[in-house]
Short mmCIF file of N, CA, C and O in Angstrom, two decimals:
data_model
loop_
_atom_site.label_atom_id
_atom_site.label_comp_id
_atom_site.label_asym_id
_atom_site.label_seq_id
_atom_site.Cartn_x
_atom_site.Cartn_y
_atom_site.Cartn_z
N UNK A 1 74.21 160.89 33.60
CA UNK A 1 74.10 159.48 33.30
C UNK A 1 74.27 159.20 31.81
O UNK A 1 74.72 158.08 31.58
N UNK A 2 74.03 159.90 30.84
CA UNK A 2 73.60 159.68 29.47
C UNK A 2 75.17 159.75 29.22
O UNK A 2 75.56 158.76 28.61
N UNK A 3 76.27 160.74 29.56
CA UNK A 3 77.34 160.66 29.29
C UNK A 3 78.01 158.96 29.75
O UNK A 3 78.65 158.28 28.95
N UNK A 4 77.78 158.63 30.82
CA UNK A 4 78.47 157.71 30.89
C UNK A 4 78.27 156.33 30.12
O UNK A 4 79.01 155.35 30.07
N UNK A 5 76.66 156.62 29.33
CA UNK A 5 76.03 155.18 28.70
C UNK A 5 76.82 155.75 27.53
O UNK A 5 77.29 154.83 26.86
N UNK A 6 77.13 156.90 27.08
CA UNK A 6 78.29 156.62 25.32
C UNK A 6 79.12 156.35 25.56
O UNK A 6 79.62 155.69 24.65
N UNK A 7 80.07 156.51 26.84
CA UNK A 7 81.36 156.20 27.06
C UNK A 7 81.34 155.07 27.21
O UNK A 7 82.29 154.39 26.80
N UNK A 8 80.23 154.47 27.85
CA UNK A 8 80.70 152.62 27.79
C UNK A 8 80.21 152.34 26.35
O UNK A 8 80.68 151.39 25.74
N UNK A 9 79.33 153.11 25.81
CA UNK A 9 79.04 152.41 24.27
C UNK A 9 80.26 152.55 23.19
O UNK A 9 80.44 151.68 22.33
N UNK A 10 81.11 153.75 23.31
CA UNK A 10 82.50 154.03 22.77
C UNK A 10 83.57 153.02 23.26
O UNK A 10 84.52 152.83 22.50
N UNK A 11 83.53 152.45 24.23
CA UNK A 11 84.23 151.43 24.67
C UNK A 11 84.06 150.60 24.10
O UNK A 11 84.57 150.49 22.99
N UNK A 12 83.08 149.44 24.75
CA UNK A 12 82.59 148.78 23.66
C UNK A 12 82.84 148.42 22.14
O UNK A 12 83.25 147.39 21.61
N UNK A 13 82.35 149.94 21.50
CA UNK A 13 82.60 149.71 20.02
C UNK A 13 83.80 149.67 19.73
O UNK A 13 84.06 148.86 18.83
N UNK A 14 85.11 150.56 20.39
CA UNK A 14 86.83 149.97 20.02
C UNK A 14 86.36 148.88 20.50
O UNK A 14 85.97 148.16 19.58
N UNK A 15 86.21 148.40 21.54
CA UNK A 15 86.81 146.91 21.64
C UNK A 15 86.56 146.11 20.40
O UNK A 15 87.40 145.40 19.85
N UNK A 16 85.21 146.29 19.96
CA UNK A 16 84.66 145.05 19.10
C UNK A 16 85.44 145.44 18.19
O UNK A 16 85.85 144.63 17.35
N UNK A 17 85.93 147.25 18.15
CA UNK A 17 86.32 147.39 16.26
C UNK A 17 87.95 146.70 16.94
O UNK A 17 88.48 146.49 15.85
N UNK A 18 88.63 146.40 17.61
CA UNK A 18 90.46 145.89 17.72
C UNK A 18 89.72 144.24 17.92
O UNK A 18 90.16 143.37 17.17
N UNK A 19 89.01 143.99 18.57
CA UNK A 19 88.85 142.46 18.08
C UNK A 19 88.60 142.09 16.16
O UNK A 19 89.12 141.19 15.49
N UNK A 20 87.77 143.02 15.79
CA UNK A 20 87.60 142.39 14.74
C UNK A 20 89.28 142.81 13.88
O UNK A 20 90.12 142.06 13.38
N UNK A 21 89.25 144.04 13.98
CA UNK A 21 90.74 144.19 13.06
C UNK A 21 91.96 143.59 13.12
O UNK A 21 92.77 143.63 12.19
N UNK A 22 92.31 142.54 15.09
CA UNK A 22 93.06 141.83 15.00
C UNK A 22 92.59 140.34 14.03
O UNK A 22 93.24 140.07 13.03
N UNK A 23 91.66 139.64 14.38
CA UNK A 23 91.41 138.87 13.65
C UNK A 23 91.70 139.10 11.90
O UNK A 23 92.45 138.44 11.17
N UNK A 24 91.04 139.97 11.63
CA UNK A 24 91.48 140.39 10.01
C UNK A 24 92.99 140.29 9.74
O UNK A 24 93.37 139.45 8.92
N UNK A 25 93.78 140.97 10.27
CA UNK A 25 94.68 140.78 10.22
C UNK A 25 95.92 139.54 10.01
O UNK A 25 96.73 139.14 9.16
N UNK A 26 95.35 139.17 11.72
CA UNK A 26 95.37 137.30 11.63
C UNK A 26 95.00 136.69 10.37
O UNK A 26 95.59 135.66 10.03
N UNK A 27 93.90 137.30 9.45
CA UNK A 27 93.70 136.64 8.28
C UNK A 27 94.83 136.79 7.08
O UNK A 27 95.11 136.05 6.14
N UNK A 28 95.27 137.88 7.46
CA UNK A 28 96.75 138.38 6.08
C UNK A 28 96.31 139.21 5.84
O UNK A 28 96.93 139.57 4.83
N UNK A 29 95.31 140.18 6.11
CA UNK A 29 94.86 141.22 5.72
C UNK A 29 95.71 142.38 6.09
O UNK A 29 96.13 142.47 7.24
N UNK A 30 96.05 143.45 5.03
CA UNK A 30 96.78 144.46 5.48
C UNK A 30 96.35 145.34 5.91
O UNK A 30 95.13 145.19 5.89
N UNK A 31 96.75 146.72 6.52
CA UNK A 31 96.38 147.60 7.18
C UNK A 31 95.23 148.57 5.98
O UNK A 31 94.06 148.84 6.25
N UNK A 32 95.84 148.89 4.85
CA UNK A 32 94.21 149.29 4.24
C UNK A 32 93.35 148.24 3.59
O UNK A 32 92.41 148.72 2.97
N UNK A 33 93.42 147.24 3.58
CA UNK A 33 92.15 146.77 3.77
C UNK A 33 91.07 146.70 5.23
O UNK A 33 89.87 146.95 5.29
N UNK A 34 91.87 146.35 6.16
CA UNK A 34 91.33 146.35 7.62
C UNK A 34 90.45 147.53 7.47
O UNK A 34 89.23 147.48 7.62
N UNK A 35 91.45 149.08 7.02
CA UNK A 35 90.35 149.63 7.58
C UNK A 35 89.04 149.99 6.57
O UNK A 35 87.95 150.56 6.69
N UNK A 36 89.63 149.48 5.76
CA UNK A 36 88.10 149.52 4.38
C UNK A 36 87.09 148.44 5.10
O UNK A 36 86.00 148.95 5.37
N UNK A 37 87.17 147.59 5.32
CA UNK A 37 86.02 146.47 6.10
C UNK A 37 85.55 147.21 7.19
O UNK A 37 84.33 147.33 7.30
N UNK A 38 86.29 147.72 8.04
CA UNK A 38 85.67 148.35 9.35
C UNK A 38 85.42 149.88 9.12
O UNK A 38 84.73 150.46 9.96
N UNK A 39 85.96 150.65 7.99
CA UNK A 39 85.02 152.36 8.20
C UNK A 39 85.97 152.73 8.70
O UNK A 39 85.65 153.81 9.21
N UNK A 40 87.23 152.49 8.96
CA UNK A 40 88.49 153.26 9.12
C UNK A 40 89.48 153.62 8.60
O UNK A 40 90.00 153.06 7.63
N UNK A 41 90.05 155.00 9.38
CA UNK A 41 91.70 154.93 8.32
C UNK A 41 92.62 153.79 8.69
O UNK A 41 92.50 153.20 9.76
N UNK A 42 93.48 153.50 7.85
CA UNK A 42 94.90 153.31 7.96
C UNK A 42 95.16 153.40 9.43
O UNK A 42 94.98 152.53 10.28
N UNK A 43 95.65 154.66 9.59
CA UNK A 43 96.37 154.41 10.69
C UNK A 43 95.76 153.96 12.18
O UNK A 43 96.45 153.52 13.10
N UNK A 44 93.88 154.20 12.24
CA UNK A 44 93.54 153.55 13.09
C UNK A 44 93.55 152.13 13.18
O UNK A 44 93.69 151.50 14.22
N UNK A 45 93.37 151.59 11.90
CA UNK A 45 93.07 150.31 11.67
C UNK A 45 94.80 149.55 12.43
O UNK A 45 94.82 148.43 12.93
N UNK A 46 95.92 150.35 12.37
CA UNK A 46 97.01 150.11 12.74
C UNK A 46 96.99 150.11 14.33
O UNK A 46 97.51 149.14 14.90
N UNK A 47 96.70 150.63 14.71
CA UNK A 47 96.50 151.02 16.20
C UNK A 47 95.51 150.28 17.12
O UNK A 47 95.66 149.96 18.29
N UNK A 48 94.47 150.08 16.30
CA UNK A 48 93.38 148.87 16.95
C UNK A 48 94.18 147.93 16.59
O UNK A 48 94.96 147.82 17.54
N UNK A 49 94.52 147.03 15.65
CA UNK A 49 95.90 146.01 15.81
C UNK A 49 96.88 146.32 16.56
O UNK A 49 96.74 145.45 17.41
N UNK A 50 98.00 147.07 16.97
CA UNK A 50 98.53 147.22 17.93
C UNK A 50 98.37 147.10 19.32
O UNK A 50 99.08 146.61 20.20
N UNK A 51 97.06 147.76 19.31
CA UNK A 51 96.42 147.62 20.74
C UNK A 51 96.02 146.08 21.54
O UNK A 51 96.02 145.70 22.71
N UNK A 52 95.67 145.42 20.15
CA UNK A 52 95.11 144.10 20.38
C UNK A 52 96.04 142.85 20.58
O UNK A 52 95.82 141.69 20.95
N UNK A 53 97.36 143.67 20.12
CA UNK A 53 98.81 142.32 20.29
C UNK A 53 99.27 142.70 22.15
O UNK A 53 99.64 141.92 23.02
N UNK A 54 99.13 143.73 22.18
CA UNK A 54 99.25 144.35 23.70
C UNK A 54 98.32 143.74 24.37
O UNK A 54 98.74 143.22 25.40
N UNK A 55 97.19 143.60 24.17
CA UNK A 55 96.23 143.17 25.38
C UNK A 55 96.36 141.53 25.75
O UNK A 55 96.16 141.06 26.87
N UNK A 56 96.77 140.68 24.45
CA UNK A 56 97.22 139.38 24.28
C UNK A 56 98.49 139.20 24.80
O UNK A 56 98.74 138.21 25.49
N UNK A 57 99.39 140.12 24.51
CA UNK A 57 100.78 139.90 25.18
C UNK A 57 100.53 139.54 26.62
O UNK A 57 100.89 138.55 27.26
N UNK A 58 99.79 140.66 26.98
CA UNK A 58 99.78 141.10 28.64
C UNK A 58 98.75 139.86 29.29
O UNK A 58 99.10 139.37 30.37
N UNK A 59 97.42 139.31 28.59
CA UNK A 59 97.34 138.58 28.88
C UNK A 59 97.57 136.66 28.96
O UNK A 59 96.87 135.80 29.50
N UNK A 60 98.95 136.56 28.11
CA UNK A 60 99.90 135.41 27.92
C UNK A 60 100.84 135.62 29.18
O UNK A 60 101.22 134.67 29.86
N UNK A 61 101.12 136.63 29.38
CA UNK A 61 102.20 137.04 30.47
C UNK A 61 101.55 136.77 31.59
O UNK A 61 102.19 136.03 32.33
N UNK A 62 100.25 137.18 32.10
CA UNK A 62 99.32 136.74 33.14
C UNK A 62 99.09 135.23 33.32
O UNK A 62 99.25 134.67 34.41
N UNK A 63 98.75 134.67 32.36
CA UNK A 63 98.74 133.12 32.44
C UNK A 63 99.82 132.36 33.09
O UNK A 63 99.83 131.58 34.04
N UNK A 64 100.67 132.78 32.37
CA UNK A 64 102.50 132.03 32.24
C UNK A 64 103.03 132.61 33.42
O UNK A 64 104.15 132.17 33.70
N UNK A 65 102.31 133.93 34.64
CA UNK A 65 102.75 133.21 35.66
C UNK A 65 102.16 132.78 36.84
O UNK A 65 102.61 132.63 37.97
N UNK A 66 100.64 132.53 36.17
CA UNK A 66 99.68 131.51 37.23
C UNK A 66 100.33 130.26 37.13
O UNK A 66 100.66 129.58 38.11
N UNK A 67 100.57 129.88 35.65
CA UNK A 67 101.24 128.58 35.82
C UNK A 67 102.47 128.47 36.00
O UNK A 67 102.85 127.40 35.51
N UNK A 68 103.25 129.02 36.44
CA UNK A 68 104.79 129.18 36.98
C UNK A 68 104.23 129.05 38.46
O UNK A 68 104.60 128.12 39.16
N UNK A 69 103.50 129.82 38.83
CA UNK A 69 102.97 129.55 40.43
C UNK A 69 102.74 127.99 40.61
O UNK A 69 103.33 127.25 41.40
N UNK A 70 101.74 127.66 39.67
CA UNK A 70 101.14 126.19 39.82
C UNK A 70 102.30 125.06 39.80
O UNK A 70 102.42 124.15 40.62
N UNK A 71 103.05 125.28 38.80
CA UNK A 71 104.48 124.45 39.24
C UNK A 71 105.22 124.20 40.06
O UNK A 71 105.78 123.13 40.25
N UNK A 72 105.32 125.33 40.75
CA UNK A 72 106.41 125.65 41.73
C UNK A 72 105.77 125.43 42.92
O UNK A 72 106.58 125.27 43.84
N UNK A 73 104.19 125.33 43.38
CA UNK A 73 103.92 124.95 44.09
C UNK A 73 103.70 123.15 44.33
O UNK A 73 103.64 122.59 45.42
N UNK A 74 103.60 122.47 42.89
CA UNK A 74 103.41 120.83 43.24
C UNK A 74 104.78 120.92 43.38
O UNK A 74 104.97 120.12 44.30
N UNK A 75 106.21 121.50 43.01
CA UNK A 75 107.61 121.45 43.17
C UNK A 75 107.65 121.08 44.88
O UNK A 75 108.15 120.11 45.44
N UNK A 76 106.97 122.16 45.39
CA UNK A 76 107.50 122.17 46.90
C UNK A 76 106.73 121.21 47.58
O UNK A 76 106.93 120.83 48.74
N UNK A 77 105.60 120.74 46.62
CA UNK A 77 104.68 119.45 47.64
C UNK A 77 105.88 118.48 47.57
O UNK A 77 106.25 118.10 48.68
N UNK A 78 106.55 118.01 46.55
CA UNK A 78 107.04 117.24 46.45
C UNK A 78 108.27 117.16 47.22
O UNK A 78 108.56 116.24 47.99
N UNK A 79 108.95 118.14 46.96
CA UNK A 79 109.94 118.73 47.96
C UNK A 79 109.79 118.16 49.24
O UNK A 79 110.30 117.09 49.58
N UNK A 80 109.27 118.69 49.77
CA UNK A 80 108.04 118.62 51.05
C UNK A 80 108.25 117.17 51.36
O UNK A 80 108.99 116.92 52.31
N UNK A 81 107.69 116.15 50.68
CA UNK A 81 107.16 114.77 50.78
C UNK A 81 108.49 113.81 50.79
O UNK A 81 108.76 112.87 51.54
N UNK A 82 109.18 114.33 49.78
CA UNK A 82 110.88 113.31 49.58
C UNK A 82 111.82 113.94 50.57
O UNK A 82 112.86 113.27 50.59
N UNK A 83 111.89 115.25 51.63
CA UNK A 83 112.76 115.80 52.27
C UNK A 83 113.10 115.18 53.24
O UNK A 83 114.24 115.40 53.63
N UNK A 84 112.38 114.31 53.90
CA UNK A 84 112.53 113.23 55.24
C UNK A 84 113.52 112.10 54.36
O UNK A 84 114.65 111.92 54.82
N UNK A 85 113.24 111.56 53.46
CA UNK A 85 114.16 110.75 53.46
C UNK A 85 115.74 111.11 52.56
O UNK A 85 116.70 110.34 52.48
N UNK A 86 115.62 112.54 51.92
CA UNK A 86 117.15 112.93 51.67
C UNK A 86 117.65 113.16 52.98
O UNK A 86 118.84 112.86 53.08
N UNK A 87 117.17 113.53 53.88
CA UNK A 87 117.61 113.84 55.18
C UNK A 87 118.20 112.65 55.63
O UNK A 87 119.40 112.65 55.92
N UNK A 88 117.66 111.82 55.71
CA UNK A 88 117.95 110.52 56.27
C UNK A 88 119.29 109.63 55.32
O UNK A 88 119.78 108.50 55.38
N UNK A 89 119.47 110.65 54.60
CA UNK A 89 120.75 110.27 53.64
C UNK A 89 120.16 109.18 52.39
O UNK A 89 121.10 108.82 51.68
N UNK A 90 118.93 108.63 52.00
CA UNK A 90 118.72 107.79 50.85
C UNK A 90 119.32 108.15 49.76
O UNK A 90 118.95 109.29 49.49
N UNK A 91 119.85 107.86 49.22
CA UNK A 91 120.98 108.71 47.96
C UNK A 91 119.68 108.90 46.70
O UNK A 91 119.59 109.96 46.08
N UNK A 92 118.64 107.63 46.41
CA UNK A 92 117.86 108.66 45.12
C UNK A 92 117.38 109.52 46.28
O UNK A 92 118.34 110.12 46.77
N UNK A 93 116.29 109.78 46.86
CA UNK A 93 115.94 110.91 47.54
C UNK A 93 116.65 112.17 47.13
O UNK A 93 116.09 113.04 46.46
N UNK A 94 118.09 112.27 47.62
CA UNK A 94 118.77 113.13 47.55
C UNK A 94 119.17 113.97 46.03
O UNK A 94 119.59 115.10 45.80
N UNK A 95 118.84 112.84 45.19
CA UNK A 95 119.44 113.05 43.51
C UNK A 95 117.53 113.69 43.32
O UNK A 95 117.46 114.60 42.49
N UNK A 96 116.59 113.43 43.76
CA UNK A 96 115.46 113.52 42.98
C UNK A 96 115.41 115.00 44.03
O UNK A 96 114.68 115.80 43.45
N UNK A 97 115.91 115.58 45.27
CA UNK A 97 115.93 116.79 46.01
C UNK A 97 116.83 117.33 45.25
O UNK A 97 116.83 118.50 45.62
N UNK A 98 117.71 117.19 44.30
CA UNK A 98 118.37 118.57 43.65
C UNK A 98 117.76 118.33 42.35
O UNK A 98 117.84 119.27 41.56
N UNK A 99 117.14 117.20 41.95
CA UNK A 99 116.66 117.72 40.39
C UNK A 99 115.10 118.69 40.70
O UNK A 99 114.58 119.52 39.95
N UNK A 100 114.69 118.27 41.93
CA UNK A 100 113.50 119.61 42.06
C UNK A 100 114.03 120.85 42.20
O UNK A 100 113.47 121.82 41.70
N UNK A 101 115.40 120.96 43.02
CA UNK A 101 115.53 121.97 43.11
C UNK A 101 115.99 122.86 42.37
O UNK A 101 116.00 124.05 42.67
N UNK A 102 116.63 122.18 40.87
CA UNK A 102 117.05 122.50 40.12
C UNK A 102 115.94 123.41 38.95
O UNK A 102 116.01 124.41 38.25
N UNK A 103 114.94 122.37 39.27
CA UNK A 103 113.89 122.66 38.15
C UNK A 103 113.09 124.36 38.91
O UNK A 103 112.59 125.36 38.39
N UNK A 104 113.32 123.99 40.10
CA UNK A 104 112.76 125.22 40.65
C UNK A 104 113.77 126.46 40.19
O UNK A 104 113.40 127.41 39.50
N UNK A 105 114.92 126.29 40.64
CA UNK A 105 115.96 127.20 40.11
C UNK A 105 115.53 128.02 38.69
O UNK A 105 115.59 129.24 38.52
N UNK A 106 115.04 126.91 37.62
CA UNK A 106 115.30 127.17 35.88
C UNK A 106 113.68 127.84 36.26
O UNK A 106 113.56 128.58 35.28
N UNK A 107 112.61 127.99 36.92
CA UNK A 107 111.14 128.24 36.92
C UNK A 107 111.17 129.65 37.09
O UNK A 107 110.50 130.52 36.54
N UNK A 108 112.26 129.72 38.14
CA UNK A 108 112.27 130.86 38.91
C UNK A 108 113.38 132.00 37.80
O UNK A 108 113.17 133.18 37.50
N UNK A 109 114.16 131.40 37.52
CA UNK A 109 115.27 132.40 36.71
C UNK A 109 116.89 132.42 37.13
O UNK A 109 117.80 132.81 36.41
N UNK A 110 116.99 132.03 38.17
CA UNK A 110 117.86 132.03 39.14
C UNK A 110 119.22 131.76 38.44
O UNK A 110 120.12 132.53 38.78
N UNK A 111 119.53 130.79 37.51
CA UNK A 111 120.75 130.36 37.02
C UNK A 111 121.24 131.45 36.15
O UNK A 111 120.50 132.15 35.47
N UNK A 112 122.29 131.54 36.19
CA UNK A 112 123.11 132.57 35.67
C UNK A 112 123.33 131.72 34.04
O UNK A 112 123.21 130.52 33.77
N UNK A 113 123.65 132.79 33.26
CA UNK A 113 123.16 132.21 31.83
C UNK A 113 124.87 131.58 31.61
O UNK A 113 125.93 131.99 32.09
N UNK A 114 124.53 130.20 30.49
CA UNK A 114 125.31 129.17 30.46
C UNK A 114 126.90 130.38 29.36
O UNK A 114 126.63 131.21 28.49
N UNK A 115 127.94 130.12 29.72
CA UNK A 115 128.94 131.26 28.39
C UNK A 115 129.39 129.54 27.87
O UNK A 115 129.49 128.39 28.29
N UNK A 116 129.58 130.69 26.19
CA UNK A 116 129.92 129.33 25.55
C UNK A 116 130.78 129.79 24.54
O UNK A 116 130.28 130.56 23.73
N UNK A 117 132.21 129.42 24.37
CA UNK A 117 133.11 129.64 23.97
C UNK A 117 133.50 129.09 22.41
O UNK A 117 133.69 127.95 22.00
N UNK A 118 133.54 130.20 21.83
CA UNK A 118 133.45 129.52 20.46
C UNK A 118 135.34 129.33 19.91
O UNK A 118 136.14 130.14 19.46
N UNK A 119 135.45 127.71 20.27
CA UNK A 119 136.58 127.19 20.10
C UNK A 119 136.71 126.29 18.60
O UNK A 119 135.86 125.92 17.78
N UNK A 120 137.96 126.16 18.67
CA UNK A 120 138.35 125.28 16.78
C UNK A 120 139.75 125.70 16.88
O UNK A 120 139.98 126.68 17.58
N UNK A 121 140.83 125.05 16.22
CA UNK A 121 141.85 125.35 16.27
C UNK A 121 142.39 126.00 15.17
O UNK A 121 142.44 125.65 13.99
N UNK A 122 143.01 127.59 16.06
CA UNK A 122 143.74 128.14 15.34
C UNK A 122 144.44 128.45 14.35
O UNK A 122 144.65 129.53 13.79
N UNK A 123 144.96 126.79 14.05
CA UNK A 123 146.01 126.86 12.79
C UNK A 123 145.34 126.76 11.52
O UNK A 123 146.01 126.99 10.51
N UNK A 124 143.59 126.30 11.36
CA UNK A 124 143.26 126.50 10.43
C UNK A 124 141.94 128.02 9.60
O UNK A 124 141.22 128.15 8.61
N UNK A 125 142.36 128.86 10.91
CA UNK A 125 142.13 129.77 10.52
C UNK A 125 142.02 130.23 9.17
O UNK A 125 143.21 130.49 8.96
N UNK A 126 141.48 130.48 8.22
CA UNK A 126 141.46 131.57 7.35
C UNK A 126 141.78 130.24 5.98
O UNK A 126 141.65 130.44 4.77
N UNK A 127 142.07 129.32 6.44
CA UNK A 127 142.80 128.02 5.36
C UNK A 127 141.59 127.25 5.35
O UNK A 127 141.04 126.79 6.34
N UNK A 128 141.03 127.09 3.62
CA UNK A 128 140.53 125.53 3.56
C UNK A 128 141.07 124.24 3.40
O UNK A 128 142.08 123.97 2.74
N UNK A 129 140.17 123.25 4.22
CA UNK A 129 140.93 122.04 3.73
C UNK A 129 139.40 121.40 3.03
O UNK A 129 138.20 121.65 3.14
N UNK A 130 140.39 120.28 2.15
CA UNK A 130 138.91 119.51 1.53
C UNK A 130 138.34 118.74 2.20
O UNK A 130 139.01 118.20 3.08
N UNK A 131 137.02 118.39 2.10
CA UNK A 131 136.16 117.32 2.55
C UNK A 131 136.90 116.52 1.85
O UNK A 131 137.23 116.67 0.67
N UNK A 132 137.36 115.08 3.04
CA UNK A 132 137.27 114.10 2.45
C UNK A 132 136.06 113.10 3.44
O UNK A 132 135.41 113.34 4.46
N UNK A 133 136.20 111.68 2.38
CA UNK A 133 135.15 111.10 2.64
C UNK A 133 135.76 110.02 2.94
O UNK A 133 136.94 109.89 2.60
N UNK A 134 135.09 108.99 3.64
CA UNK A 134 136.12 107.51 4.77
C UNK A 134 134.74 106.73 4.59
O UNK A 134 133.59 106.90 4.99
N UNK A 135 135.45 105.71 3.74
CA UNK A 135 134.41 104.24 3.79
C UNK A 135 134.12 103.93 5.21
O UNK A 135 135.16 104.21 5.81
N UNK A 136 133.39 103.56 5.93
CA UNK A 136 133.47 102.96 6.89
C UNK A 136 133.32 101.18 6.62
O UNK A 136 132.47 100.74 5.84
N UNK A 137 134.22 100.35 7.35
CA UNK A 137 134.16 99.18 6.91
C UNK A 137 133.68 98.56 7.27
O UNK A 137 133.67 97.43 6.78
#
């Protein structure tokens, strides 16, 4: 038993020491100062910050897709509710059934990414011309 009360007390104490060293950090604080405030080296003080952008990443990524769920589910209430009358041919109905479905599309990932062609004509390749400037009257 006694082993397992240091191991949660070693727990514990990283956690509190990567909470406090991210915050420090967050302050502008660099990696040897961090670990002069907390009783560490360098490179831990680096690593409890590292650790602490990871646990935030992972839990931003968790959020962002409860609420991707939460969207996509009032999407389909709605869906749901306006589908009787696109059916029935009402033309908004039908325009407000592809802008949900659209939005569902962009939630989900689905659209293939936009190509965009970087056009200008040729003949002035490699040639400047001057700015000119036009009163407007």
């Amino acid at each position: 038993m006694a082993v397992v009360n240091k191991t949660k007390a070693a727990t514990a104490r990283s956690l509190e020491n990567q909470r406090k060293a991210l915050e420090l950090r967050r302050m502008g604080l660099g990696y040897t100062e961090i670990a002069q405030q907390l009783g560490l080296g360098k490179s831990q003080a680096h690593r409890l910050v590292k650790a602490g952008l990871e646990d935030a990443r992972e839990q931003i990524a968790a959020q962002a897709d409860d609420l991707r769920s939460e969207a996509l589910s009032r999407l389909d209430g709605m869906l749901a509710g306006i589908w009787p009358s696109a059916r029935k041919g009402n033309v908004t109905a039908i325009d407000r059934v592809l802008k949900i479905m659209e939005r569902r599309t962009k939630l989900l990932g689905l659209d293939a990414p936009v190509r965009l062609a970087h056009g200008g004509d040729a003949s002035y390749r490699g040639k400047a011309r001057p700015l000119t400037h036009r009163r407007r009257p």
